[in-house]
Coordinates of N, CA, C and O in Angstrom, one line a residue:
M1 N -6.7 -10.1 11.2 CA -5.7 -8.5 12.1 C -5.2 -9.7 12.8 O -6.3 -9.7 14.2
S2 N -3.7 -9.7 13.4 CA -3.8 -10.3 14.5 C -3.4 -9.9 15.4 O -3.9 -8.3 15.4
A3 N -3.5 -9.8 16.9 CA -3.3 -9.6 17.9 C -1.8 -8.5 18.0 O -1.4 -9.2 17.8
P4 N -1.7 -7.7 18.5 CA -0.4 -7.0 19.1 C 0.3 -7.3 19.6 O -0.2 -8.1 19.9
A5 N 1.6 -7.5 19.0 CA 2.3 -7.9 19.9 C 2.7 -7.2 21.9 O 2.1 -6.4 21.8
P6 N 3.2 -7.7 22.7 CA 3.4 -7.2 23.7 C 4.4 -6.5 23.4 O 5.6 -5.9 22.5
Q7 N 4.2 -4.8 24.0 CA 4.9 -3.4 24.1 C 6.3 -4.0 25.4 O 5.5 -2.1 25.8
P8 N 6.7 -4.4 25.1 CA 8.0 -4.0 26.4 C 8.7 -2.5 26.2 O 8.6 -2.0 27.4
E9 N 8.5 -1.8 25.2 CA 9.1 -0.2 25.5 C 8.1 0.3 24.7 O 8.0 1.5 23.8
V10 N 6.7 0.3 26.0 CA 5.7 1.0 24.7 C 6.2 2.5 25.2 O 5.7 3.5 24.0
P11 N 7.2 3.3 26.1 CA 6.7 4.6 26.4 C 7.7 4.9 25.2 O 7.6 6.2 24.4
R12 N 9.0 4.9 24.4 CA 9.9 5.0 23.8 C 9.1 4.5 22.3 O 9.4 5.6 21.5
H13 N 8.6 3.3 21.9 CA 7.0 4.0 21.1 C 6.1 4.4 20.8 O 6.5 4.9 20.4
E14 N 5.3 5.7 21.5 CA 4.8 6.2 21.9 C 6.0 7.6 21.3 O 5.5 8.5 20.7
A15 N 7.1 7.9 22.5 CA 7.2 9.1 21.4 C 8.3 8.7 19.9 O 8.0 10.1 19.7
W16 N 8.3 8.0 19.9 CA 9.2 8.3 18.6 C 7.4 8.2 17.6 O 7.7 8.7 16.0
M17 N 6.9 7.4 17.9 CA 5.4 7.7 16.8 C 4.8 9.1 17.6 O 4.5 9.6 16.3
R18 N 5.1 9.6 18.0 CA 4.6 11.1 17.5 C 5.4 11.4 17.2 O 5.1 13.3 16.5
L19 N 7.2 11.8 16.9 CA 7.7 12.7 15.9 C 7.6 12.2 14.3 O 7.1 13.1 14.5
A20 N 6.8 10.5 14.0 CA 6.5 9.9 12.6 C 4.3 10.9 12.5 O 4.3 11.3 11.8
L21 N 3.6 11.2 13.8 CA 3.1 11.6 13.7 C 3.3 13.3 13.0 O 2.8 13.8 12.1
G22 N 4.3 13.7 12.7 CA 4.9 15.3 13.1 C 4.5 15.0 11.0 O 4.9 15.8 10.7
E23 N 5.2 14.0 11.0 CA 5.5 13.9 9.9 C 5.5 13.5 8.5 O 4.9 14.2 7.4
A24 N 3.9 13.0 9.5 CA 2.7 13.0 8.9 C 2.1 14.1 8.7 O 1.4 14.6 7.5
R25 N 1.9 14.9 9.8 CA 1.0 16.3 9.4 C 2.0 17.1 8.0 O 1.0 17.9 7.5
A26 N 2.8 17.5 8.4 CA 3.8 17.8 7.0 C 3.4 18.1 5.7 O 3.4 18.2 4.5
A27 N 3.0 16.6 5.3 CA 2.6 15.4 4.0 C 1.1 16.5 4.0 O 0.6 16.2 2.6
L28 N 0.2 17.0 4.6 CA -0.6 17.7 4.7 C -0.1 19.7 3.6 O -1.6 18.7 2.9
A29 N 1.0 19.2 3.6 CA 0.7 20.9 2.9 C 1.7 20.6 2.7 O 1.0 21.4 0.3
T30 N 1.7 19.3 1.1 CA 1.6 18.8 -0.7 C 0.9 18.1 -1.2 O 0.5 17.8 -2.0
G31 N -0.5 18.4 -0.1 CA -1.9 17.1 -0.2 C -1.7 15.8 -0.6 O -2.3 14.9 -1.4
D32 N -1.1 15.4 0.0 CA -0.5 13.2 -0.1 C -1.4 12.8 1.2 O -1.5 14.4 2.6
V33 N -1.5 11.9 1.3 CA -2.1 12.1 2.6 C -1.0 11.5 3.8 O 0.1 10.5 3.6
P34 N -1.4 11.9 5.1 CA -0.8 12.4 5.5 C 0.1 11.0 6.7 O -1.2 9.7 7.8
I35 N 1.0 10.6 6.1 CA 1.2 9.2 6.8 C 3.0 9.2 7.1 O 3.8 10.1 5.8
G36 N 3.2 9.6 8.2 CA 5.1 9.7 8.7 C 5.6 8.8 9.1 O 5.0 7.1 9.9
A37 N 7.2 8.4 9.0 CA 8.0 7.6 9.2 C 9.3 7.7 9.9 O 9.6 9.2 9.3
V38 N 9.5 7.5 10.9 CA 10.8 7.9 11.8 C 11.4 6.4 11.1 O 11.1 5.5 12.2
V39 N 13.5 6.0 11.0 CA 14.3 5.4 11.2 C 15.6 5.8 12.1 O 15.7 6.4 12.6
V40 N 14.9 4.5 13.8 CA 16.1 5.2 14.9 C 17.0 4.2 14.4 O 16.8 2.4 14.9
G41 N 18.4 5.0 15.1 CA 18.7 4.0 15.4 C 19.3 3.0 16.7 O 17.9 3.1 17.5
P42 N 20.4 2.0 17.0 CA 20.5 1.4 18.1 C 20.3 1.8 18.5 O 19.7 1.5 20.2
D43 N 20.8 3.2 19.3 CA 21.0 4.2 20.2 C 19.7 4.3 20.9 O 20.1 5.3 22.0
G44 N 18.4 4.6 19.7 CA 17.0 5.3 20.1 C 17.2 6.5 19.5 O 16.6 6.9 19.6
A45 N 18.4 7.1 18.9 CA 18.2 8.3 17.7 C 18.1 8.4 16.6 O 18.0 7.1 15.8
V46 N 17.2 8.9 16.0 CA 16.6 9.7 15.0 C 18.3 9.7 13.1 O 18.1 10.4 13.7
L47 N 18.1 8.4 13.4 CA 18.7 8.5 12.3 C 18.2 9.0 10.9 O 18.6 9.5 9.7
A48 N 17.1 9.2 10.2 CA 15.9 9.3 9.8 C 14.0 10.1 10.0 O 14.3 8.6 10.3
A49 N 14.2 10.7 8.5 CA 12.9 10.6 8.9 C 11.8 10.7 7.0 O 12.4 10.9 6.8
G50 N 10.8 10.6 7.2 CA 9.9 10.4 6.1 C 8.4 11.1 6.1 O 8.0 10.2 7.1
R51 N 7.9 11.4 5.2 CA 7.1 11.3 5.3 C 6.0 11.2 3.4 O 6.8 10.8 2.8
N52 N 4.8 10.9 3.3 CA 3.7 10.4 2.0 C 4.7 12.1 1.3 O 4.5 13.0 2.1
E53 N 5.1 11.4 -0.6 CA 5.5 12.7 -0.7 C 5.1 11.9 -2.1 O 5.7 12.4 -3.3
R54 N 4.0 11.3 -2.6 CA 3.6 10.6 -4.4 C 3.2 12.1 -4.8 O 3.2 12.0 -5.6
E55 N 2.1 12.6 -4.0 CA 1.5 13.6 -4.6 C 3.2 15.5 -5.9 O 2.7 14.8 -6.1
A56 N 3.7 14.7 -4.1 CA 4.4 16.1 -3.8 C 5.8 16.0 -4.8 O 5.9 16.5 -5.8
L57 N 6.2 14.5 -5.3 CA 7.4 13.8 -6.2 C 6.8 13.1 -7.5 O 7.2 13.2 -8.7
G58 N 5.1 13.4 -7.8 CA 4.9 12.4 -9.2 C 5.7 11.4 -8.5 O 5.7 10.4 -9.8
D59 N 6.0 10.7 -7.8 CA 6.6 8.7 -7.9 C 5.2 8.3 -7.4 O 5.4 8.9 -5.5
P60 N 5.0 7.2 -7.5 CA 4.1 6.7 -6.5 C 5.1 5.2 -5.4 O 3.6 5.4 -5.0
T61 N 6.3 5.5 -6.2 CA 6.9 4.7 -4.7 C 7.5 5.5 -3.6 O 8.0 5.6 -2.4
A62 N 7.5 7.0 -3.8 CA 7.2 7.9 -2.4 C 6.6 7.9 -1.1 O 6.2 8.6 -0.3
H63 N 7.0 6.6 -0.6 CA 5.0 6.1 1.1 C 6.4 6.4 1.4 O 7.6 6.3 1.5
A64 N 6.1 6.9 2.9 CA 7.1 7.5 4.0 C 7.7 6.6 4.4 O 9.3 7.0 4.7
E65 N 7.8 5.2 4.5 CA 8.6 4.4 4.8 C 9.8 3.8 4.1 O 11.1 4.4 4.3
L66 N 9.5 4.1 2.2 CA 10.3 4.9 1.4 C 11.7 5.4 1.5 O 12.9 5.4 1.8
V67 N 10.7 6.9 2.3 CA 11.7 8.1 1.9 C 12.8 8.2 3.1 O 13.7 7.9 3.0
A68 N 11.3 7.5 4.5 CA 12.2 7.2 5.6 C 13.9 5.8 5.0 O 14.8 5.9 6.0
I69 N 14.1 5.2 4.6 CA 14.3 3.5 4.5 C 16.0 4.2 3.6 O 17.3 4.2 4.0
R70 N 15.1 5.0 2.7 CA 16.4 6.1 1.6 C 17.4 6.7 2.2 O 18.7 6.5 2.7
E71 N 16.7 7.9 3.4 CA 17.4 8.4 4.7 C 18.1 7.6 5.1 O 19.0 8.4 4.6
A72 N 17.5 6.8 5.9 CA 18.9 6.4 6.8 C 19.4 5.1 6.0 O 20.9 5.9 6.6
A73 N 19.3 4.3 5.0 CA 21.3 4.2 4.5 C 21.6 5.3 3.7 O 22.7 5.2 4.1
R74 N 21.7 6.6 3.0 CA 21.8 7.8 2.7 C 22.7 7.8 4.8 O 24.3 8.4 4.1
A75 N 22.3 7.9 6.1 CA 22.7 8.6 6.5 C 24.2 7.6 7.3 O 24.7 8.1 7.5
L76 N 22.9 5.7 7.2 CA 24.4 5.5 7.6 C 26.4 5.4 6.5 O 27.4 5.6 6.8
R77 N 25.7 6.1 5.7 CA 27.1 5.5 4.2 C 27.7 6.1 5.2 O 28.6 6.6 4.3
N78 N 27.1 8.1 4.8 CA 27.7 8.9 5.8 C 28.1 9.3 6.9 O 29.1 9.5 7.3
G79 N 28.1 8.0 7.9 CA 28.4 8.2 9.1 C 28.0 7.9 9.9 O 28.4 8.4 11.9
A80 N 26.5 8.0 9.7 CA 25.5 8.4 11.3 C 26.1 6.8 12.0 O 26.0 5.2 11.7
A81 N 25.9 7.1 12.9 CA 25.5 5.5 14.1 C 27.2 5.3 14.1 O 26.8 4.0 14.5
G82 N 27.7 5.8 14.3 CA 29.3 5.5 14.7 C 29.5 4.5 13.2 O 30.4 3.4 13.9
R83 N 29.0 4.5 12.5 CA 29.0 3.0 11.3 C 29.3 3.5 10.3 O 29.0 3.3 9.1
P84 N 30.0 3.9 9.8 CA 30.7 5.4 8.8 C 30.8 3.8 7.3 O 31.3 3.0 7.3
G85 N 30.6 4.2 6.5 CA 30.0 3.5 4.9 C 28.8 2.4 5.1 O 29.3 1.9 4.1
E86 N 28.7 2.4 6.0 CA 28.0 0.7 6.0 C 26.9 1.4 5.4 O 27.0 2.4 4.3
G87 N 25.7 0.8 4.7 CA 25.4 1.1 3.5 C 23.4 0.8 4.2 O 22.9 1.8 4.6
W88 N 23.1 -0.3 3.1 CA 21.8 0.2 3.1 C 21.4 -1.5 3.8 O 20.3 -1.2 4.1
R89 N 22.0 -1.9 4.6 CA 21.7 -3.1 5.9 C 21.4 -1.9 6.9 O 22.4 -1.6 7.6
L90 N 19.6 -1.9 7.5 CA 19.6 -1.5 8.4 C 19.3 -2.5 9.2 O 18.0 -1.7 11.2
E91 N 20.5 -2.9 10.6 CA 20.1 -4.1 10.9 C 19.5 -3.9 12.1 O 18.9 -5.2 13.2
D92 N 20.5 -3.1 13.1 CA 20.2 -2.4 14.3 C 18.6 -1.7 14.8 O 18.7 -1.4 15.2
C93 N 18.3 -1.6 13.3 CA 17.5 -0.2 13.9 C 15.9 -0.2 13.9 O 15.5 -1.5 14.0
T94 N 15.4 0.4 14.0 CA 13.9 0.2 14.1 C 12.9 1.1 13.7 O 13.0 2.3 13.7
L95 N 11.7 1.0 12.4 CA 10.7 1.3 11.8 C 9.9 1.8 12.5 O 8.9 0.4 12.9
V96 N 9.5 2.7 12.3 CA 8.1 3.7 13.2 C 7.1 4.3 12.3 O 7.5 5.1 11.2
V97 N 5.9 4.2 11.6 CA 5.0 4.3 10.5 C 3.7 4.4 11.2 O 3.2 3.7 12.1
T98 N 3.1 5.6 11.7 CA 1.6 5.8 11.3 C 0.2 5.7 10.8 O -0.1 5.2 11.1
L99 N 1.1 4.3 9.5 CA -0.1 3.3 9.7 C 0.7 1.9 8.7 O 2.1 2.2 7.5
E100 N 0.2 0.8 8.9 CA 0.9 -0.3 8.5 C 1.8 -0.7 7.2 O 0.6 -0.2 6.0
P101 N 2.6 -0.7 7.1 CA 3.1 -0.7 5.7 C 2.2 -1.4 4.3 O 1.8 -2.7 5.4
C102 N 1.7 -0.9 3.6 CA 2.0 -1.7 1.8 C 3.1 -2.8 2.5 O 3.2 -3.2 3.0
A103 N 2.4 -3.9 0.6 CA 3.1 -4.5 0.8 C 4.6 -4.1 -0.3 O 5.5 -4.8 0.3
M104 N 4.3 -3.2 -0.4 CA 5.4 -2.5 -1.1 C 6.3 -2.2 0.2 O 7.5 -2.2 -0.7
C105 N 6.0 -1.6 0.9 CA 7.3 -1.1 1.9 C 7.6 -2.1 2.6 O 8.7 -2.2 3.2
A106 N 7.1 -2.8 3.1 CA 7.2 -4.6 3.9 C 8.5 -4.8 2.4 O 8.9 -6.1 3.9
G107 N 8.2 -5.6 1.5 CA 8.5 -5.7 0.9 C 10.7 -5.1 1.2 O 11.1 -5.4 1.0
A108 N 10.0 -3.6 0.6 CA 11.2 -3.3 1.5 C 11.9 -2.8 2.9 O 13.1 -3.0 3.1
I109 N 11.7 -3.1 3.6 CA 11.7 -3.7 5.0 C 12.6 -5.0 5.3 O 13.9 -4.8 5.9
V110 N 12.0 -5.7 4.6 CA 12.3 -7.6 4.5 C 13.8 -6.6 4.2 O 15.1 -7.4 4.4
L111 N 14.0 -6.0 2.9 CA 15.2 -5.7 1.8 C 15.8 -5.2 3.2 O 17.1 -5.3 2.0
A112 N 15.8 -4.7 3.4 CA 16.6 -3.2 4.7 C 16.9 -3.9 5.1 O 17.7 -3.9 6.1
R113 N 16.1 -5.4 6.0 CA 16.8 -5.7 7.0 C 16.6 -5.7 8.0 O 17.3 -5.1 8.9
I114 N 14.9 -4.7 8.1 CA 14.7 -3.6 9.3 C 13.8 -4.6 10.5 O 13.3 -5.3 10.0
P115 N 15.1 -4.9 11.5 CA 14.2 -6.5 12.9 C 12.4 -5.8 13.2 O 12.7 -6.7 13.6
R116 N 12.7 -4.5 13.8 CA 10.6 -3.7 13.8 C 11.4 -3.0 13.2 O 11.5 -2.0 12.9
V117 N 9.6 -3.4 13.2 CA 8.5 -2.0 13.3 C 7.3 -1.7 13.9 O 6.9 -2.8 14.7
V118 N 6.7 -0.3 13.7 CA 6.4 -0.2 14.9 C 5.4 0.8 13.7 O 5.9 1.7 13.7
F119 N 3.8 0.4 14.1 CA 2.8 1.0 13.6 C 1.6 1.8 14.2 O 1.1 1.2 15.5
G120 N 0.9 2.9 14.2 CA -0.1 3.2 14.5 C -1.5 2.8 14.2 O -1.6 1.7 14.8
A121 N -1.7 3.0 12.9 CA -3.5 2.2 12.6 C -3.2 1.3 11.4 O -2.0 0.5 11.2
W122 N -4.2 0.7 12.1 CA -4.0 -0.8 10.8 C -4.9 -0.8 10.3 O -5.8 0.5 9.2
D123 N -3.9 -1.1 8.9 CA -4.7 -0.8 7.2 C -5.9 -2.2 6.9 O -5.1 -2.9 5.9
E124 N -6.7 -2.5 6.8 CA -7.6 -3.2 6.6 C -7.6 -2.8 5.2 O -8.4 -4.7 4.5
K125 N -7.8 -2.7 3.9 CA -7.3 -2.4 3.0 C -6.0 -3.4 2.6 O -6.6 -4.4 0.9
A126 N -5.0 -2.7 2.7 CA -3.7 -2.8 1.8 C -2.7 -3.4 2.5 O -1.9 -3.0 3.0
G127 N -2.8 -3.7 4.5 CA -1.3 -4.2 5.2 C -1.0 -4.7 5.1 O -1.3 -6.0 4.6
A128 N 0.5 -5.1 4.7 CA 1.2 -6.4 4.8 C 2.2 -6.5 5.9 O 3.0 -6.8 6.0
A129 N 1.5 -6.3 7.6 CA 2.2 -6.4 8.7 C 1.2 -7.4 10.0 O 0.7 -7.1 11.0
G130 N 0.0 -8.0 9.3 CA -0.7 -9.1 9.9 C -2.4 -8.7 9.8 O -3.0 -9.6 10.0
S131 N -2.6 -7.6 8.8 CA -4.4 -7.3 8.9 C -4.5 -8.7 7.4 O -5.0 -8.9 7.1
V132 N -3.5 -7.4 6.1 CA -4.4 -8.8 5.3 C -3.3 -9.6 4.9 O -3.5 -10.2 4.0
F133 N -2.4 -9.2 4.7 CA -1.4 -9.7 4.2 C -0.4 -10.2 5.9 O -0.3 -9.3 6.9
D134 N 1.1 -10.7 5.9 CA 2.1 -11.1 7.1 C 3.3 -10.4 6.8 O 3.9 -12.0 6.5
I135 N 4.0 -9.6 5.7 CA 4.5 -10.2 4.7 C 5.4 -10.2 5.7 O 7.1 -10.9 5.6
L136 N 5.7 -9.0 6.9 CA 7.0 -9.1 7.5 C 7.3 -9.9 8.8 O 8.5 -9.9 9.3
R137 N 6.5 -10.5 8.2 CA 7.1 -11.8 9.3 C 6.4 -13.3 8.6 O 6.6 -14.3 9.0
E138 N 6.8 -13.7 7.3 CA 6.6 -14.5 6.5 C 7.6 -15.6 6.6 O 8.6 -15.0 6.4
R139 N 7.6 -16.7 7.7 CA 8.3 -17.5 7.3 C 9.2 -17.8 6.0 O 10.6 -18.4 6.4
R140 N 9.1 -17.8 4.9 CA 9.4 -18.4 3.9 C 10.2 -17.8 2.6 O 11.6 -17.8 2.0
L141 N 10.8 -16.3 3.5 CA 11.6 -14.8 3.0 C 13.1 -15.6 4.2 O 13.3 -15.4 4.8
N142 N 13.9 -14.6 3.8 CA 15.3 -14.9 4.2 C 15.5 -14.0 5.3 O 16.4 -14.1 6.3
H143 N 14.4 -12.8 5.9 CA 14.2 -12.7 6.8 C 13.3 -11.6 7.4 O 11.7 -11.8 7.3
R144 N 13.0 -11.8 8.6 CA 11.2 -10.9 9.1 C 11.8 -10.6 10.2 O 12.7 -9.8 11.4
A145 N 10.8 -9.5 10.7 CA 11.0 -7.9 11.7 C 9.8 -8.5 12.4 O 8.8 -9.3 13.1
E146 N 9.8 -8.1 13.5 CA 9.2 -8.5 14.6 C 8.4 -7.1 15.1 O 8.5 -6.2 14.2
V147 N 6.7 -7.3 15.6 CA 6.3 -5.9 14.3 C 5.6 -5.6 16.3 O 4.8 -6.7 16.3
Y148 N 5.4 -4.6 16.4 CA 4.6 -2.8 17.1 C 2.9 -3.2 16.4 O 3.7 -2.1 15.5
G149 N 2.3 -3.2 16.1 CA 1.1 -2.9 15.8 C -0.2 -2.5 16.4 O -0.2 -2.4 17.8
G150 N -0.6 -1.5 16.3 CA -1.1 -0.1 17.7 C -1.5 1.0 18.3 O -1.3 1.4 19.4
V151 N 0.1 0.8 17.7 CA 0.5 1.8 19.1 C 0.1 3.7 18.8 O 0.0 4.5 17.3
L152 N -0.6 4.6 19.6 CA -0.9 5.6 19.0 C -2.1 4.8 17.7 O -2.0 6.6 17.0
E153 N -2.3 4.0 17.9 CA -3.9 3.7 16.6 C -5.1 4.7 17.0 O -5.2 5.2 15.4
D154 N -5.5 5.3 18.1 CA -7.0 5.8 18.1 C -6.1 7.2 16.4 O -7.0 8.4 16.3
E155 N -5.0 7.8 17.6 CA -4.6 9.5 16.8 C -3.8 9.0 15.5 O -4.4 10.3 14.6
C156 N -3.8 8.1 15.1 CA -3.0 8.3 14.0 C -4.0 7.5 12.7 O -3.4 8.5 11.9
G157 N -5.1 7.0 13.0 CA -6.3 6.8 12.1 C -7.4 7.9 12.2 O -7.7 7.8 11.3
E158 N -7.2 8.6 13.3 CA -8.4 9.8 13.1 C -7.6 10.7 11.8 O -7.9 11.5 11.8
L159 N -6.3 11.0 11.9 CA -6.0 12.7 11.3 C -5.5 11.7 9.7 O -6.2 11.8 8.0
L160 N -6.3 10.1 10.0 CA -5.9 9.6 8.3 C -7.3 9.5 7.4 O -7.9 10.2 6.9
R161 N -8.8 9.7 8.8 CA -9.8 9.2 8.5 C -10.4 11.1 7.9 O -11.2 11.0 7.4
E162 N -9.9 12.1 8.9 CA -10.3 13.6 8.6 C -9.6 13.8 7.3 O -10.3 14.6 6.2
F163 N -8.9 13.4 6.5 CA -8.1 13.3 5.8 C -8.9 12.6 4.6 O -9.1 13.5 3.7
F164 N -9.2 12.5 4.6 CA -9.9 11.0 3.9 C -11.3 11.7 4.2 O -12.4 11.7 2.7
A165 N -11.9 12.6 4.9 CA -13.2 12.7 5.3 C -13.2 14.3 4.3 O -14.0 15.3 3.1
A166 N -12.7 15.2 4.1 CA -12.4 16.4 3.4 C -11.6 16.6 2.2 O -12.6 17.1 1.7
H167 N -11.9 15.2 1.6 CA -12.0 14.2 -0.1 C -12.8 14.3 -0.5 O -12.3 13.3 -1.3
R168 N -13.9 14.4 0.2 CA -14.7 13.6 -0.5 C -15.8 13.6 -0.9 O -15.4 15.2 -0.6

């Protein structure tokens, strides 16, 4: 696992992470793993939010990050952030998620051109932002993201530990 990058915007990152934690808690209502995400626009306003919905939708790709990325792209196409007609390039946005993204989500982050990713708990089994893989900073890819890991790590991790303890 890589050491967390310096966090010059810790108060903003923590405030955004609290929003993502709210999304994660909402996932519990459908029996989904409690992971939440928000996409923040260049002005600091939330463009989109998502939570795990794999169980709710019967969709293995319905991870919190992908749900939020899809919604953010839709919001931009509809004129959010003063950018009407723009679509899938989330070039000035920040993705905030309660768990380190997996390889699938990291690939989507790269393809969406998201320049910053803030996450809470590290995923020692499937993380792709520095623990198992480091797709987000892979030099051979056409896009790399700044990564800020460990934001409200204890709170994010505890929510997941409680969920899995109750399901064993």
